[in-house]
Amino acid sequence: MTRPDYIPSLDGLRGIAALLVVLAHVGLIFPTASAHLTTMGSEAVGLFFALSGFLMAHLYGSRPVTRENVLDFLVSRFARIYPVYLAAVLLVAMLSGMQTLDFVQPITGATDFVRHVFLLGSSGVFWSIPPEIQFYLLFPILWLCLARPHRYSGMIVGFAVVVVVDGLLELPGPGIMLFSKLPYFLFGALAGKMHSYGDQWAPSALTGIFTLFLLAAFFTYRHLVPGLSPEFWSLQSAVAAAVIVGLVARQPPIAGYVLAAAPMRFLGTISFSLYLFHVPIMFLVHRSFESLMPEPALIGVALVVAVGGAWFLHETIEVPSRRLLVGLWQHHRWRVTAREIPAERIEQAILDLQETEKHLLSGAPSVTAVERQVPPPPELWEGINRDGDNGDEKRRA
């Protein structure tokens, strides 16, 4: 990838988190193996939330908060998440309807199915998608705070109050509502905003070693020191997740090499499809071959098939659907923009044209909107720069 805003080590971090979620569910499908597994799924999802907040602030925080940019953001995020999510919901609903299969994380009945379609369901891994979408809907407000902190200081105080209340109430993490997960997104977004100010800092190899140590401690501390914090979801873990994401984004030596390695980046690329589909894929492998091979070998086969299936679904559903929806939006975006041009700008453009016409007839030099550094309204230049806009959106997607 050659995008200037692409950070390879974050792809690797996402890949590790996705793999840990997969391993956390091995015991769900292979019960005899559950006694030998240490699950770190909650930590991985918390890291996903912080990473999402970081990337939104990093990719969009420095851009002007215009209606067009906000619509670009919402369409891009919807296209990134919903089509492949809906495909996973349909697959799980189909498996759940087969009584003989006894699927491990079923969607039970039509009402439950409708809840999942409208992002209100919590079956299996699907519980984490509604808070993600809710954060995207909230982000334009946070975007204003990041772009103009002095003007929107009251909103910033409001976000801080929410974080404090969340910490005092010790709200549970799992669930489809954003409130109890908001600190992960907010601290991640803060790390993303701070990342743009760290260009002068060149991390050392010692920083890289510390980053890997902190990452390992983040995933294992509950199991190594169970009395320290039996529950994962807390303000402390939200801060730790944001610090880890911020350090990894600097791509320090050693840590950067490990996390930006090709296998890690591959897992990061397919991570969303792997996250959504690994349970049904491994379940089907188990049911199909449980009598043909010992369980340890079957677990290995299930993991390989899950990764391969996630790659296939990423290439056939996730990427094409995203490109289709973003492409359709790019093709019709100018219509929305044209409707939103203020009347005074249209009037000014007409006056500029009339003035230019008078000067041309009189032979005198004209003073146009361009010379006054006032951009012409898009409705008078239908189609201008649309190729450039498409290129920018492809880079952002």
Short mmCIF file of C-alpha atoms in Angstrom, two decimals:
data_model
loop_
_atom_site.label_atom_id
_atom_site.label_comp_id
_atom_site.label_asym_id
_atom_site.label_seq_id
_atom_site.Cartn_x
_atom_site.Cartn_y
_atom_site.Cartn_z
CA MET A 1 0.00 0.00 0.00
CA THR A 2 1.22 3.49 -0.84
CA ARG A 3 -1.37 5.67 0.87
CA PRO A 4 0.39 8.43 2.83
CA ASP A 5 -1.92 7.87 5.82
CA TYR A 6 -1.38 4.10 5.88
CA ILE A 7 0.47 2.77 8.95
CA PRO A 8 1.59 -0.85 8.36
CA SER A 9 2.20 -1.68 12.02
CA LEU A 10 -1.44 -0.88 12.87
CA ASP A 11 -2.53 -3.50 10.34
CA GLY A 12 -0.36 -6.01 12.20
CA LEU A 13 -1.84 -4.95 15.54
CA ARG A 14 -5.33 -5.44 14.12
CA GLY A 15 -4.29 -8.88 12.86
CA ILE A 16 -3.06 -9.96 16.30
CA ALA A 17 -6.30 -8.79 17.90
CA ALA A 18 -8.40 -10.69 15.35
CA LEU A 19 -6.36 -13.86 15.85
CA LEU A 20 -6.80 -13.65 19.61
CA VAL A 21 -10.57 -13.35 19.19
CA VAL A 22 -10.48 -16.49 17.03
CA LEU A 23 -8.43 -18.39 19.62
CA ALA A 24 -10.82 -17.25 22.35
CA HIS A 25 -13.65 -19.07 20.56
CA VAL A 26 -11.81 -22.32 19.91
CA GLY A 27 -13.01 -23.62 23.27
CA LEU A 28 -16.58 -22.73 22.32
CA ILE A 29 -16.49 -25.11 19.38
CA PHE A 30 -14.07 -27.68 20.78
CA PRO A 31 -15.17 -28.02 24.45
CA THR A 32 -12.44 -30.49 25.43
CA ALA A 33 -9.82 -27.91 24.45
CA SER A 34 -11.34 -25.12 26.53
CA ALA A 35 -9.53 -26.22 29.71
CA HIS A 36 -6.17 -25.68 28.00
CA LEU A 37 -6.90 -22.27 26.49
CA THR A 38 -6.38 -18.79 27.89
CA THR A 39 -8.94 -16.46 26.39
CA MET A 40 -8.08 -12.86 25.59
CA GLY A 41 -11.10 -11.94 23.46
CA SER A 42 -12.26 -9.01 25.60
CA GLU A 43 -8.82 -7.43 25.49
CA ALA A 44 -8.73 -7.83 21.70
CA VAL A 45 -12.13 -6.17 21.23
CA GLY A 46 -11.15 -3.30 23.55
CA LEU A 47 -8.03 -2.81 21.44
CA PHE A 48 -10.21 -2.80 18.31
CA PHE A 49 -12.33 -0.01 19.79
CA ALA A 50 -9.28 2.12 20.66
CA LEU A 51 -7.80 1.44 17.23
CA SER A 52 -11.03 2.56 15.57
CA GLY A 53 -11.03 5.82 17.52
CA PHE A 54 -7.37 6.40 16.61
CA LEU A 55 -7.90 5.82 12.90
CA MET A 56 -10.96 8.06 12.70
CA ALA A 57 -9.07 10.94 14.32
CA HIS A 58 -5.93 10.23 12.28
CA LEU A 59 -7.70 9.99 8.93
CA TYR A 60 -10.35 12.68 9.35
CA GLY A 61 -9.47 14.85 12.34
CA SER A 62 -7.39 17.38 10.38
CA ARG A 63 -9.89 17.76 7.54
CA PRO A 64 -12.43 20.58 7.49
CA VAL A 65 -15.78 19.61 8.95
CA THR A 66 -17.98 20.27 5.95
CA ARG A 67 -21.27 18.59 5.15
CA GLU A 68 -19.70 16.92 2.14
CA ASN A 69 -16.76 15.56 4.16
CA VAL A 70 -19.08 14.26 6.87
CA LEU A 71 -21.25 12.52 4.28
CA ASP A 72 -18.11 11.05 2.69
CA PHE A 73 -17.09 9.73 6.09
CA LEU A 74 -20.48 8.20 6.91
CA VAL A 75 -20.84 6.53 3.52
CA SER A 76 -17.29 5.19 3.68
CA ARG A 77 -17.79 3.75 7.16
CA PHE A 78 -21.19 2.24 6.27
CA ALA A 79 -19.73 0.65 3.14
CA ARG A 80 -16.80 -0.68 5.16
CA ILE A 81 -18.90 -2.31 7.88
CA TYR A 82 -22.48 -3.10 6.94
CA PRO A 83 -22.47 -5.23 3.73
CA VAL A 84 -20.09 -7.88 5.05
CA TYR A 85 -21.75 -7.71 8.48
CA LEU A 86 -25.13 -8.38 6.86
CA ALA A 87 -23.67 -11.35 4.97
CA ALA A 88 -22.41 -12.79 8.27
CA VAL A 89 -25.82 -12.26 9.91
CA LEU A 90 -27.54 -14.06 7.02
CA LEU A 91 -25.14 -17.00 7.27
CA VAL A 92 -25.59 -17.34 11.04
CA ALA A 93 -29.37 -17.03 10.70
CA MET A 94 -29.36 -19.81 8.10
CA LEU A 95 -27.24 -22.08 10.29
CA SER A 96 -29.41 -21.27 13.30
CA GLY A 97 -32.51 -22.34 11.38
CA MET A 98 -31.12 -25.85 10.82
CA GLN A 99 -32.29 -27.65 13.95
CA THR A 100 -30.01 -30.65 13.40
CA LEU A 101 -26.88 -28.49 13.44
CA ASP A 102 -27.40 -26.99 16.92
CA PHE A 103 -25.32 -23.91 16.08
CA VAL A 104 -23.32 -22.60 19.05
CA GLN A 105 -24.21 -18.88 18.77
CA PRO A 106 -27.68 -18.88 17.19
CA ILE A 107 -29.91 -16.07 16.05
CA THR A 108 -33.22 -17.28 17.42
CA GLY A 109 -36.38 -16.38 15.55
CA ALA A 110 -37.52 -13.61 13.22
CA THR A 111 -37.45 -10.89 15.87
CA ASP A 112 -33.86 -11.61 16.78
CA PHE A 113 -32.93 -11.64 13.09
CA VAL A 114 -34.55 -8.23 12.52
CA ARG A 115 -32.73 -6.87 15.57
CA HIS A 116 -29.42 -7.97 14.08
CA VAL A 117 -30.24 -6.53 10.66
CA PHE A 118 -30.94 -3.15 12.29
CA LEU A 119 -27.76 -3.39 14.39
CA LEU A 120 -29.50 -4.12 17.67
CA GLY A 121 -28.48 -7.77 18.03
CA SER A 122 -25.87 -9.25 20.33
CA SER A 123 -25.44 -12.85 19.20
CA GLY A 124 -21.82 -14.00 19.32
CA VAL A 125 -19.32 -11.47 17.99
CA PHE A 126 -22.09 -9.29 16.58
CA TRP A 127 -22.48 -7.45 19.90
CA SER A 128 -19.46 -5.25 19.11
CA ILE A 129 -20.73 -3.95 15.76
CA PRO A 130 -23.60 -1.71 17.07
CA PRO A 131 -21.25 0.31 19.35
CA GLU A 132 -18.87 0.72 16.41
CA ILE A 133 -21.64 2.12 14.21
CA GLN A 134 -22.89 4.31 17.06
CA PHE A 135 -19.40 5.74 17.41
CA TYR A 136 -19.33 6.56 13.70
CA LEU A 137 -22.59 8.47 14.11
CA LEU A 138 -21.15 10.33 17.10
CA PHE A 139 -17.78 11.03 15.47
CA PRO A 140 -18.82 14.16 13.49
CA ILE A 141 -19.40 15.88 16.85
CA LEU A 142 -16.02 14.68 18.10
CA TRP A 143 -14.58 15.76 14.76
CA LEU A 144 -15.70 19.33 15.45
CA CYS A 145 -13.98 19.18 18.83
CA LEU A 146 -10.75 17.93 17.26
CA ALA A 147 -10.80 20.55 14.50
CA ARG A 148 -11.78 23.55 16.68
CA PRO A 149 -11.17 22.71 20.34
CA HIS A 150 -11.42 26.31 21.54
CA ARG A 151 -14.78 26.88 19.91
CA TYR A 152 -16.27 23.60 21.14
CA SER A 153 -14.73 23.46 24.59
CA GLY A 154 -18.15 22.79 26.12
CA MET A 155 -18.53 19.61 24.10
CA ILE A 156 -15.05 18.51 25.15
CA VAL A 157 -16.03 18.99 28.78
CA GLY A 158 -19.16 16.93 28.09
CA PHE A 159 -17.09 14.05 26.71
CA ALA A 160 -14.82 14.25 29.76
CA VAL A 161 -17.85 14.07 32.09
CA VAL A 162 -19.08 10.97 30.25
CA VAL A 163 -15.69 9.30 30.73
CA VAL A 164 -15.65 10.14 34.45
CA VAL A 165 -19.21 8.90 34.98
CA ASP A 166 -18.37 5.73 33.10
CA GLY A 167 -15.39 5.14 35.35
CA LEU A 168 -17.32 5.84 38.56
CA LEU A 169 -20.23 3.58 37.63
CA GLU A 170 -17.91 0.84 36.38
CA LEU A 171 -20.34 0.02 33.59
CA PRO A 172 -19.97 -3.43 32.02
CA GLY A 173 -18.20 -3.68 28.69
CA PRO A 174 -20.05 -6.23 26.56
CA GLY A 175 -23.34 -4.98 25.19
CA ILE A 176 -24.68 -3.17 22.16
CA MET A 177 -24.75 0.35 23.64
CA LEU A 178 -21.84 2.71 23.08
CA PHE A 179 -21.77 4.41 26.49
CA SER A 180 -19.75 1.82 28.38
CA LYS A 181 -17.26 1.46 25.49
CA LEU A 182 -16.97 5.17 24.75
CA PRO A 183 -13.72 5.69 26.74
CA TYR A 184 -11.90 3.26 24.43
CA PHE A 185 -12.97 5.22 21.36
CA LEU A 186 -12.31 8.61 22.96
CA PHE A 187 -8.86 7.78 24.30
CA GLY A 188 -8.03 6.18 20.95
CA ALA A 189 -9.18 9.34 19.15
CA LEU A 190 -7.06 11.45 21.49
CA ALA A 191 -4.05 9.28 20.66
CA GLY A 192 -4.85 9.73 16.95
CA LYS A 193 -4.95 13.50 17.32
CA MET A 194 -1.67 13.52 19.25
CA HIS A 195 -0.06 11.36 16.57
CA SER A 196 -0.09 14.28 14.14
CA TYR A 197 2.05 16.33 16.56
CA GLY A 198 4.75 13.68 17.02
CA ASP A 199 6.62 14.08 13.75
CA GLN A 200 9.74 15.34 15.51
CA TRP A 201 9.98 12.30 17.78
CA ALA A 202 12.01 9.36 16.44
CA PRO A 203 11.33 6.35 18.71
CA SER A 204 14.30 4.21 19.68
CA ALA A 205 14.73 0.44 19.77
CA LEU A 206 14.12 0.63 23.52
CA THR A 207 10.72 2.18 22.79
CA GLY A 208 9.99 -0.71 20.46
CA ILE A 209 10.88 -3.29 23.11
CA PHE A 210 8.73 -1.44 25.66
CA THR A 211 5.81 -1.37 23.18
CA LEU A 212 5.95 -5.15 22.71
CA PHE A 213 6.21 -5.65 26.48
CA LEU A 214 3.21 -3.38 27.08
CA LEU A 215 1.23 -5.23 24.41
CA ALA A 216 2.01 -8.60 26.00
CA ALA A 217 1.13 -7.28 29.47
CA PHE A 218 -2.14 -5.85 28.18
CA PHE A 219 -3.29 -9.26 26.97
CA THR A 220 -1.99 -11.36 29.85
CA TYR A 221 -2.17 -9.29 33.06
CA ARG A 222 -5.60 -10.60 34.09
CA HIS A 223 -4.34 -14.16 33.85
CA LEU A 224 -0.93 -13.58 35.42
CA VAL A 225 -2.23 -11.44 38.29
CA PRO A 226 -5.94 -12.31 38.59
CA GLY A 227 -6.38 -10.41 41.85
CA LEU A 228 -5.22 -7.15 40.29
CA SER A 229 -8.24 -6.63 38.04
CA PRO A 230 -10.69 -9.49 37.52
CA GLU A 231 -12.76 -7.41 35.09
CA PHE A 232 -11.26 -6.13 31.88
CA TRP A 233 -13.57 -3.25 30.95
CA SER A 234 -12.33 -0.20 32.84
CA LEU A 235 -10.85 3.25 32.33
CA GLN A 236 -7.40 1.84 33.02
CA SER A 237 -7.61 -0.66 30.21
CA ALA A 238 -9.05 2.01 27.88
CA VAL A 239 -6.04 4.25 28.57
CA ALA A 240 -3.65 1.32 28.15
CA ALA A 241 -5.24 0.35 24.82
CA ALA A 242 -4.91 3.92 23.53
CA VAL A 243 -1.27 4.15 24.65
CA ILE A 244 -0.46 0.89 22.89
CA VAL A 245 -2.13 2.01 19.67
CA GLY A 246 -0.34 5.36 19.83
CA LEU A 247 3.07 3.72 20.37
CA VAL A 248 2.53 1.14 17.64
CA ALA A 249 1.50 3.90 15.22
CA ARG A 250 4.94 5.48 15.63
CA GLN A 251 6.38 2.22 14.23
CA PRO A 252 9.30 2.02 16.66
CA PRO A 253 12.21 -0.25 15.75
CA ILE A 254 11.74 -3.93 16.59
CA ALA A 255 8.02 -3.56 17.38
CA GLY A 256 7.44 -1.94 13.99
CA TYR A 257 9.32 -4.73 12.21
CA VAL A 258 7.38 -7.44 14.01
CA LEU A 259 3.93 -5.89 13.57
CA ALA A 260 4.51 -4.74 9.99
CA ALA A 261 5.69 -8.17 8.85
CA ALA A 262 3.78 -9.56 5.88
CA PRO A 263 1.89 -12.32 7.78
CA MET A 264 0.74 -9.82 10.41
CA ARG A 265 -0.39 -7.32 7.78
CA PHE A 266 -2.24 -10.08 5.91
CA LEU A 267 -4.17 -10.97 9.06
CA GLY A 268 -4.89 -7.28 9.58
CA THR A 269 -6.20 -6.92 6.03
CA ILE A 270 -8.71 -9.76 6.44
CA SER A 271 -9.32 -9.09 10.14
CA PHE A 272 -12.92 -7.89 9.85
CA SER A 273 -14.06 -10.84 7.75
CA LEU A 274 -12.10 -13.17 10.05
CA TYR A 275 -13.76 -11.61 13.08
CA LEU A 276 -17.28 -11.97 11.66
CA PHE A 277 -17.06 -15.42 10.07
CA HIS A 278 -14.59 -17.48 12.12
CA VAL A 279 -17.20 -19.04 14.41
CA PRO A 280 -19.51 -20.42 11.67
CA ILE A 281 -16.53 -21.54 9.58
CA MET A 282 -14.84 -23.41 12.44
CA PHE A 283 -18.20 -24.82 13.53
CA LEU A 284 -18.84 -26.26 10.06
CA VAL A 285 -15.33 -27.72 9.89
CA HIS A 286 -15.84 -29.37 13.28
CA ARG A 287 -19.19 -30.86 12.32
CA SER A 288 -17.89 -32.08 8.96
CA PHE A 289 -14.65 -33.74 10.05
CA GLU A 290 -14.93 -34.48 13.77
CA SER A 291 -15.04 -38.23 13.14
CA LEU A 292 -12.12 -38.24 10.70
CA MET A 293 -9.23 -36.85 12.74
CA PRO A 294 -8.15 -36.23 16.35
CA GLU A 295 -9.23 -32.96 17.90
CA PRO A 296 -5.79 -31.24 17.97
CA ALA A 297 -5.40 -31.80 14.24
CA LEU A 298 -9.00 -30.73 13.65
CA ILE A 299 -8.41 -27.47 15.54
CA GLY A 300 -5.42 -26.74 13.31
CA VAL A 301 -7.46 -27.47 10.18
CA ALA A 302 -10.33 -25.30 11.44
CA LEU A 303 -7.98 -22.36 12.05
CA VAL A 304 -6.44 -22.65 8.58
CA VAL A 305 -9.86 -22.92 6.92
CA ALA A 306 -11.11 -19.93 8.95
CA VAL A 307 -8.22 -17.78 7.73
CA GLY A 308 -8.64 -18.99 4.15
CA GLY A 309 -12.39 -18.48 4.26
CA ALA A 310 -11.95 -14.98 5.69
CA TRP A 311 -9.58 -14.11 2.84
CA PHE A 312 -12.09 -15.41 0.29
CA LEU A 313 -14.96 -13.46 1.85
CA HIS A 314 -12.80 -10.35 2.12
CA GLU A 315 -12.07 -10.53 -1.61
CA THR A 316 -15.55 -11.50 -2.79
CA ILE A 317 -17.87 -9.60 -0.43
CA GLU A 318 -16.08 -7.07 1.77
CA VAL A 319 -13.92 -5.29 -0.83
CA PRO A 320 -16.32 -5.37 -3.82
CA SER A 321 -19.31 -4.18 -1.79
CA ARG A 322 -17.30 -1.34 -0.32
CA ARG A 323 -16.05 -0.26 -3.73
CA LEU A 324 -19.55 -0.47 -5.20
CA LEU A 325 -21.20 1.64 -2.51
CA VAL A 326 -18.42 4.24 -2.37
CA GLY A 327 -18.35 4.39 -6.17
CA LEU A 328 -22.10 4.96 -6.33
CA TRP A 329 -21.80 7.70 -3.73
CA GLN A 330 -18.94 9.35 -5.63
CA HIS A 331 -20.97 9.24 -8.83
CA HIS A 332 -23.98 10.98 -7.28
CA ARG A 333 -22.31 13.12 -4.62
CA TRP A 334 -22.30 16.25 -6.78
CA ARG A 335 -26.12 16.17 -6.82
CA VAL A 336 -26.23 16.38 -3.04
CA THR A 337 -23.59 19.10 -3.01
CA ALA A 338 -25.46 21.12 -5.62
CA ARG A 339 -28.63 21.07 -3.51
CA GLU A 340 -26.73 22.36 -0.52
CA ILE A 341 -25.14 25.43 -2.14
CA PRO A 342 -26.30 28.55 -0.25
CA ALA A 343 -28.41 30.94 -2.28
CA GLU A 344 -26.01 33.82 -1.67
CA ARG A 345 -23.15 31.90 -3.31
CA ILE A 346 -25.27 31.24 -6.39
CA GLU A 347 -26.24 34.90 -6.51
CA GLN A 348 -22.60 35.97 -6.16
CA ALA A 349 -21.59 33.63 -8.97
CA ILE A 350 -24.22 35.19 -11.26
CA LEU A 351 -22.98 38.68 -10.39
CA ASP A 352 -19.39 37.61 -11.10
CA LEU A 353 -20.40 36.28 -14.50
CA GLN A 354 -22.26 39.49 -15.32
CA GLU A 355 -19.27 41.56 -14.25
CA THR A 356 -16.92 39.47 -16.34
CA GLU A 357 -19.20 39.84 -19.35
CA LYS A 358 -19.24 43.65 -18.98
CA HIS A 359 -15.47 43.84 -18.73
CA LEU A 360 -15.03 41.60 -21.75
CA LEU A 361 -17.37 43.78 -23.80
CA SER A 362 -15.57 46.93 -22.68
CA GLY A 363 -12.12 45.41 -23.16
CA ALA A 364 -11.07 46.11 -19.54
CA PRO A 365 -9.41 43.46 -17.35
CA SER A 366 -11.91 41.62 -15.17
CA VAL A 367 -11.77 40.84 -11.47
CA THR A 368 -13.27 37.40 -11.07
CA ALA A 369 -14.09 35.20 -8.16
CA VAL A 370 -10.90 33.25 -8.82
CA GLU A 371 -8.76 36.35 -8.53
CA ARG A 372 -10.51 37.20 -5.27
CA GLN A 373 -9.77 33.66 -4.13
CA VAL A 374 -13.46 32.88 -3.90
CA PRO A 375 -14.04 29.36 -5.29
CA PRO A 376 -16.79 29.07 -7.92
CA PRO A 377 -19.82 27.16 -6.72
CA PRO A 378 -19.84 23.49 -7.77
CA GLU A 379 -23.22 23.72 -9.50
CA LEU A 380 -21.67 26.00 -12.16
CA TRP A 381 -18.81 23.59 -12.74
CA GLU A 382 -20.64 20.28 -12.79
CA GLY A 383 -18.18 17.46 -13.04
CA ILE A 384 -15.05 19.52 -12.42
CA ASN A 385 -12.37 17.70 -10.37
CA ARG A 386 -14.57 14.63 -10.11
CA ASP A 387 -11.71 12.38 -11.16
CA GLY A 388 -9.60 13.88 -8.42
CA ASP A 389 -12.39 13.41 -5.88
CA ASN A 390 -12.70 9.77 -6.81
CA GLY A 391 -9.00 9.26 -6.36
CA ASP A 392 -9.09 10.84 -2.91
CA GLU A 393 -12.02 8.70 -1.84
CA LYS A 394 -10.35 5.51 -3.05
CA ARG A 395 -7.34 6.41 -0.96
CA ARG A 396 -9.53 7.10 2.05
CA ALA A 397 -11.57 3.89 1.67
#
